[in-house]
Every structure is written in structure tokens, then in C-alpha cells.
């Protein structure tokens, strides 16, 4: 009786334009106000960090897009496909983002999150991010209204500002 091979852990790889159909399908399933194809195309064209978390068959688990700034890495989008949520994949991507901060000598990871997104805010706080600001009316919301964003930041250990 032969042993069944163990599945390989998820891995990150660069996001490419050819991946956008799958990314957009997840984005539209995960959010009421998803990023558009244009948002992703512009991010890739600008050279932002854009990576996919995939399984051994290259099935999409999640992704992130981040912009390298002066002394900071600004996380613009971090999404785990709904079918893969609550399995630690967001933390895996946050680990990688922290490493990307080291790679780019960015002393802080910065992001905005919807004020109503308690689950994401809990994940970020558990990772050590703290609230540092508020952007009023930042996100589109239902019925033509707007929702505030909480600005969160992580001081990255081992990177001098």
C-alpha cells in the first residue's frame, strides 16, 4: 500500500495580466465594491508588488497588491478567496509583506480597511498593526453613500526608518 503524497503548501508567485480573469472572479465574489480590471492593470503597469497565493495546481487562494513608497509599503489590496478564508492564508501573505518591507527597506506597512470590516481589522491587530488615522468617506458604500477607512500601520522590526 503506497502512501498518498502530501499536498504542497501554498506558494506565492507574481501576478500577471493573464491571471486577471481568475483574480477578478475572486474580487467580485469577495467584495460588494470590487476593484476593476483597470485597477489591476494600472497596478501591474506601475510596477506595484502584486502576487498570487496559489496551491500546487496553481489554483488561486488569494492575492495582494502593494505600492513601495518612501520608507513604507502601502498595502492596497489583500484578498483571500471566500472558499479559502479562515485558514491562515491572510497571515501567510502578511508574513510575505513584512519580508517585502525588509527587501525594500520599508520601516512600516500601511493600509486602509473599511471601518465596518471587523474581521479584517481583527486579523491586522493580531498581527501587530495599530490604528493610526481615519479617512472619512474613503470607500463607496450602499445606496450611493460612503464609508470611512481606518488607517493601520505596522512598524517593521529590524528596519531602520
PDB file of C-alpha atoms in Angstrom:
ATOM      1  CA  UNK A   1       0.000   0.000   0.000  1.00  0.00           C
ATOM      2  CA  UNK A   2       1.636   3.241  -1.124  1.00  0.00           C
ATOM      3  CA  UNK A   3       1.374   6.442   0.851  1.00  0.00           C
ATOM      4  CA  UNK A   4      -0.638   9.226  -0.666  1.00  0.00           C
ATOM      5  CA  UNK A   5       1.651  12.178  -1.483  1.00  0.00           C
ATOM      6  CA  UNK A   6       1.259  15.107   0.871  1.00  0.00           C
ATOM      7  CA  UNK A   7      -0.072  18.287  -0.739  1.00  0.00           C
ATOM      8  CA  UNK A   8       2.480  21.021  -1.188  1.00  0.00           C
ATOM      9  CA  UNK A   9       1.972  24.183   0.859  1.00  0.00           C
ATOM     10  CA  UNK A  10       0.623  27.208  -0.984  1.00  0.00           C
ATOM     11  CA  UNK A  11       3.229  29.358  -2.703  1.00  0.00           C
ATOM     12  CA  UNK A  12       3.396  32.936  -3.895  1.00  0.00           C
ATOM     13  CA  UNK A  13       4.149  33.930  -7.440  1.00  0.00           C
ATOM     14  CA  UNK A  14       3.944  37.202  -9.363  1.00  0.00           C
ATOM     15  CA  UNK A  15       0.532  38.269 -10.643  1.00  0.00           C
ATOM     16  CA  UNK A  16       0.383  38.597 -14.431  1.00  0.00           C
ATOM     17  CA  UNK A  17      -2.156  40.094 -16.775  1.00  0.00           C
ATOM     18  CA  UNK A  18      -3.096  36.557 -17.828  1.00  0.00           C
ATOM     19  CA  UNK A  19      -4.231  35.899 -14.233  1.00  0.00           C
ATOM     20  CA  UNK A  20      -6.739  38.726 -14.132  1.00  0.00           C
ATOM     21  CA  UNK A  21      -9.840  36.711 -15.111  1.00  0.00           C
ATOM     22  CA  UNK A  22      -9.353  34.495 -12.051  1.00  0.00           C
ATOM     23  CA  UNK A  23      -8.412  37.442  -9.832  1.00  0.00           C
ATOM     24  CA  UNK A  24     -11.471  39.409 -10.928  1.00  0.00           C
ATOM     25  CA  UNK A  25     -13.753  36.418 -10.284  1.00  0.00           C
ATOM     26  CA  UNK A  26     -12.471  36.226  -6.690  1.00  0.00           C
ATOM     27  CA  UNK A  27     -12.599  40.009  -6.283  1.00  0.00           C
ATOM     28  CA  UNK A  28     -16.232  40.168  -7.416  1.00  0.00           C
ATOM     29  CA  UNK A  29     -17.185  37.268  -5.157  1.00  0.00           C
ATOM     30  CA  UNK A  30     -15.376  38.701  -2.128  1.00  0.00           C
ATOM     31  CA  UNK A  31     -16.494  42.353  -2.227  1.00  0.00           C
ATOM     32  CA  UNK A  32     -19.580  44.461  -2.761  1.00  0.00           C
ATOM     33  CA  UNK A  33     -17.338  47.103  -4.349  1.00  0.00           C
ATOM     34  CA  UNK A  34     -14.554  45.152  -6.085  1.00  0.00           C
ATOM     35  CA  UNK A  35     -11.507  46.507  -7.822  1.00  0.00           C
ATOM     36  CA  UNK A  36     -11.925  46.767 -11.587  1.00  0.00           C
ATOM     37  CA  UNK A  37      -9.774  45.225 -14.293  1.00  0.00           C
ATOM     38  CA  UNK A  38      -8.404  48.738 -14.805  1.00  0.00           C
ATOM     39  CA  UNK A  39      -7.300  48.963 -11.163  1.00  0.00           C
ATOM     40  CA  UNK A  40      -5.300  45.761 -11.541  1.00  0.00           C
ATOM     41  CA  UNK A  41      -3.921  46.666 -14.983  1.00  0.00           C
ATOM     42  CA  UNK A  42      -2.792  50.071 -13.698  1.00  0.00           C
ATOM     43  CA  UNK A  43      -1.149  48.472 -10.646  1.00  0.00           C
ATOM     44  CA  UNK A  44       0.744  45.961 -12.779  1.00  0.00           C
ATOM     45  CA  UNK A  45       1.775  48.660 -15.270  1.00  0.00           C
ATOM     46  CA  UNK A  46       3.040  50.847 -12.414  1.00  0.00           C
ATOM     47  CA  UNK A  47       5.236  48.011 -11.176  1.00  0.00           C
ATOM     48  CA  UNK A  48       3.470  47.574  -7.848  1.00  0.00           C
ATOM     49  CA  UNK A  49       4.143  44.406  -5.910  1.00  0.00           C
ATOM     50  CA  UNK A  50       1.367  42.060  -6.998  1.00  0.00           C
ATOM     51  CA  UNK A  51       1.481  38.412  -6.026  1.00  0.00           C
ATOM     52  CA  UNK A  52      -0.832  35.435  -6.059  1.00  0.00           C
ATOM     53  CA  UNK A  53      -1.053  32.761  -3.390  1.00  0.00           C
ATOM     54  CA  UNK A  54      -1.679  29.506  -5.263  1.00  0.00           C
ATOM     55  CA  UNK A  55      -1.858  25.820  -4.484  1.00  0.00           C
ATOM     56  CA  UNK A  56       0.171  23.049  -6.146  1.00  0.00           C
ATOM     57  CA  UNK A  57      -2.207  23.079  -9.156  1.00  0.00           C
ATOM     58  CA  UNK A  58      -1.910  26.892  -9.488  1.00  0.00           C
ATOM     59  CA  UNK A  59      -5.461  27.332  -8.169  1.00  0.00           C
ATOM     60  CA  UNK A  60      -5.944  30.819  -6.777  1.00  0.00           C
ATOM     61  CA  UNK A  61      -6.177  31.068  -2.981  1.00  0.00           C
ATOM     62  CA  UNK A  62      -5.542  34.791  -2.582  1.00  0.00           C
ATOM     63  CA  UNK A  63      -3.504  37.780  -3.699  1.00  0.00           C
ATOM     64  CA  UNK A  64      -2.122  41.112  -2.684  1.00  0.00           C
ATOM     65  CA  UNK A  65      -1.153  44.379  -4.340  1.00  0.00           C
ATOM     66  CA  UNK A  66       1.185  46.799  -2.575  1.00  0.00           C
ATOM     67  CA  UNK A  67       2.964  50.011  -3.513  1.00  0.00           C
ATOM     68  CA  UNK A  68       6.514  50.702  -2.407  1.00  0.00           C
ATOM     69  CA  UNK A  69       6.803  54.224  -1.037  1.00  0.00           C
ATOM     70  CA  UNK A  70       9.426  56.204   0.821  1.00  0.00           C
ATOM     71  CA  UNK A  71      10.137  54.193   3.982  1.00  0.00           C
ATOM     72  CA  UNK A  72       6.827  52.339   3.717  1.00  0.00           C
ATOM     73  CA  UNK A  73       4.990  49.623   1.887  1.00  0.00           C
ATOM     74  CA  UNK A  74       1.359  50.602   1.280  1.00  0.00           C
ATOM     75  CA  UNK A  75      -0.929  47.580   1.049  1.00  0.00           C
ATOM     76  CA  UNK A  76      -3.660  48.389  -1.447  1.00  0.00           C
ATOM     77  CA  UNK A  77      -5.467  45.061  -1.689  1.00  0.00           C
ATOM     78  CA  UNK A  78      -5.185  41.789   0.210  1.00  0.00           C
ATOM     79  CA  UNK A  79      -7.836  39.217  -0.604  1.00  0.00           C
ATOM     80  CA  UNK A  80      -8.362  35.584   0.266  1.00  0.00           C
ATOM     81  CA  UNK A  81     -10.900  33.749  -1.895  1.00  0.00           C
ATOM     82  CA  UNK A  82     -14.040  33.168   0.196  1.00  0.00           C
ATOM     83  CA  UNK A  83     -13.704  29.362  -0.129  1.00  0.00           C
ATOM     84  CA  UNK A  84     -10.218  29.555   1.446  1.00  0.00           C
ATOM     85  CA  UNK A  85     -10.876  32.034   4.259  1.00  0.00           C
ATOM     86  CA  UNK A  86     -10.238  31.295   7.941  1.00  0.00           C
ATOM     87  CA  UNK A  87      -7.277  29.017   7.187  1.00  0.00           C
ATOM     88  CA  UNK A  88      -4.417  31.413   7.916  1.00  0.00           C
ATOM     89  CA  UNK A  89      -3.808  32.485   4.318  1.00  0.00           C
ATOM     90  CA  UNK A  90      -4.095  36.205   5.113  1.00  0.00           C
ATOM     91  CA  UNK A  91      -1.422  35.749   7.783  1.00  0.00           C
ATOM     92  CA  UNK A  92       0.786  33.938   5.278  1.00  0.00           C
ATOM     93  CA  UNK A  93       0.517  36.880   2.895  1.00  0.00           C
ATOM     94  CA  UNK A  94       1.141  39.353   5.723  1.00  0.00           C
ATOM     95  CA  UNK A  95       4.319  37.405   6.569  1.00  0.00           C
ATOM     96  CA  UNK A  96       5.438  37.848   2.976  1.00  0.00           C
ATOM     97  CA  UNK A  97       4.524  41.531   3.003  1.00  0.00           C
ATOM     98  CA  UNK A  98       6.622  42.019   6.102  1.00  0.00           C
ATOM     99  CA  UNK A  99       9.511  40.328   4.286  1.00  0.00           C
ATOM    100  CA  UNK A 100       8.914  42.615   1.280  1.00  0.00           C
ATOM    101  CA  UNK A 101       9.235  45.555   3.696  1.00  0.00           C
ATOM    102  CA  UNK A 102      12.683  44.250   4.638  1.00  0.00           C
ATOM    103  CA  UNK A 103      13.551  43.710   0.959  1.00  0.00           C
ATOM    104  CA  UNK A 104      12.686  47.336   0.143  1.00  0.00           C
ATOM    105  CA  UNK A 105      13.989  48.811   3.416  1.00  0.00           C
ATOM    106  CA  UNK A 106      10.487  49.972   4.273  1.00  0.00           C
ATOM    107  CA  UNK A 107      10.169  50.534   8.011  1.00  0.00           C
ATOM    108  CA  UNK A 108       6.365  50.459   8.004  1.00  0.00           C
ATOM    109  CA  UNK A 109       3.483  48.574   6.436  1.00  0.00           C
ATOM    110  CA  UNK A 110       0.483  50.871   5.929  1.00  0.00           C
ATOM    111  CA  UNK A 111      -3.060  50.032   4.858  1.00  0.00           C
ATOM    112  CA  UNK A 112      -6.653  51.223   4.878  1.00  0.00           C
ATOM    113  CA  UNK A 113      -9.522  48.973   5.912  1.00  0.00           C
ATOM    114  CA  UNK A 114     -13.255  49.595   5.960  1.00  0.00           C
ATOM    115  CA  UNK A 115     -14.425  50.723   9.384  1.00  0.00           C
ATOM    116  CA  UNK A 116     -17.123  48.024   9.200  1.00  0.00           C
ATOM    117  CA  UNK A 117     -14.682  45.199   8.357  1.00  0.00           C
ATOM    118  CA  UNK A 118     -14.256  43.880  11.891  1.00  0.00           C
ATOM    119  CA  UNK A 119     -12.860  40.530  10.739  1.00  0.00           C
ATOM    120  CA  UNK A 120     -10.020  42.081   8.736  1.00  0.00           C
ATOM    121  CA  UNK A 121      -9.291  44.628  11.457  1.00  0.00           C
ATOM    122  CA  UNK A 122      -9.022  41.768  13.972  1.00  0.00           C
ATOM    123  CA  UNK A 123      -6.546  39.909  11.712  1.00  0.00           C
ATOM    124  CA  UNK A 124      -4.456  43.053  11.278  1.00  0.00           C
ATOM    125  CA  UNK A 125      -4.475  43.878  15.004  1.00  0.00           C
ATOM    126  CA  UNK A 126      -3.475  40.314  15.832  1.00  0.00           C
ATOM    127  CA  UNK A 127      -0.502  40.848  13.505  1.00  0.00           C
ATOM    128  CA  UNK A 128       0.539  43.978  15.393  1.00  0.00           C
ATOM    129  CA  UNK A 129      -0.931  46.695  13.197  1.00  0.00           C
ATOM    130  CA  UNK A 130      -2.380  49.633  15.076  1.00  0.00           C
ATOM    131  CA  UNK A 131      -4.909  52.299  14.136  1.00  0.00           C
ATOM    132  CA  UNK A 132      -3.099  55.487  13.150  1.00  0.00           C
ATOM    133  CA  UNK A 133      -5.753  57.506  11.374  1.00  0.00           C
ATOM    134  CA  UNK A 134      -9.124  57.832   9.732  1.00  0.00           C
ATOM    135  CA  UNK A 135     -10.003  58.659   6.130  1.00  0.00           C
ATOM    136  CA  UNK A 136     -13.557  59.939   6.113  1.00  0.00           C
ATOM    137  CA  UNK A 137     -15.833  58.821   3.269  1.00  0.00           C
ATOM    138  CA  UNK A 138     -12.998  56.841   1.688  1.00  0.00           C
ATOM    139  CA  UNK A 139     -14.862  53.797   0.371  1.00  0.00           C
ATOM    140  CA  UNK A 140     -18.030  53.573  -1.717  1.00  0.00           C
ATOM    141  CA  UNK A 141     -20.921  52.045   0.200  1.00  0.00           C
ATOM    142  CA  UNK A 142     -24.526  51.018  -0.358  1.00  0.00           C
ATOM    143  CA  UNK A 143     -27.094  53.404  -1.809  1.00  0.00           C
ATOM    144  CA  UNK A 144     -24.517  55.915  -3.053  1.00  0.00           C
ATOM    145  CA  UNK A 145     -23.129  56.584   0.406  1.00  0.00           C
ATOM    146  CA  UNK A 146     -19.514  56.443   1.547  1.00  0.00           C
ATOM    147  CA  UNK A 147     -17.752  54.606   4.381  1.00  0.00           C
ATOM    148  CA  UNK A 148     -14.787  55.661   6.490  1.00  0.00           C
ATOM    149  CA  UNK A 149     -11.463  53.851   6.312  1.00  0.00           C
ATOM    150  CA  UNK A 150      -9.318  53.109   9.317  1.00  0.00           C
ATOM    151  CA  UNK A 151      -5.630  53.657   8.537  1.00  0.00           C
ATOM    152  CA  UNK A 152      -3.474  50.994  10.166  1.00  0.00           C
ATOM    153  CA  UNK A 153       0.288  50.687  10.396  1.00  0.00           C
ATOM    154  CA  UNK A 154       2.899  48.180  11.457  1.00  0.00           C
ATOM    155  CA  UNK A 155       6.386  49.276  12.421  1.00  0.00           C
ATOM    156  CA  UNK A 156       8.529  46.580  10.829  1.00  0.00           C
ATOM    157  CA  UNK A 157      11.102  45.196  13.277  1.00  0.00           C
ATOM    158  CA  UNK A 158      14.680  45.323  12.113  1.00  0.00           C
ATOM    159  CA  UNK A 159      14.207  48.067   9.508  1.00  0.00           C
ATOM    160  CA  UNK A 160      15.513  51.488  10.478  1.00  0.00           C
ATOM    161  CA  UNK A 161      13.320  54.424   9.429  1.00  0.00           C
TER     162      UNK A 161
END
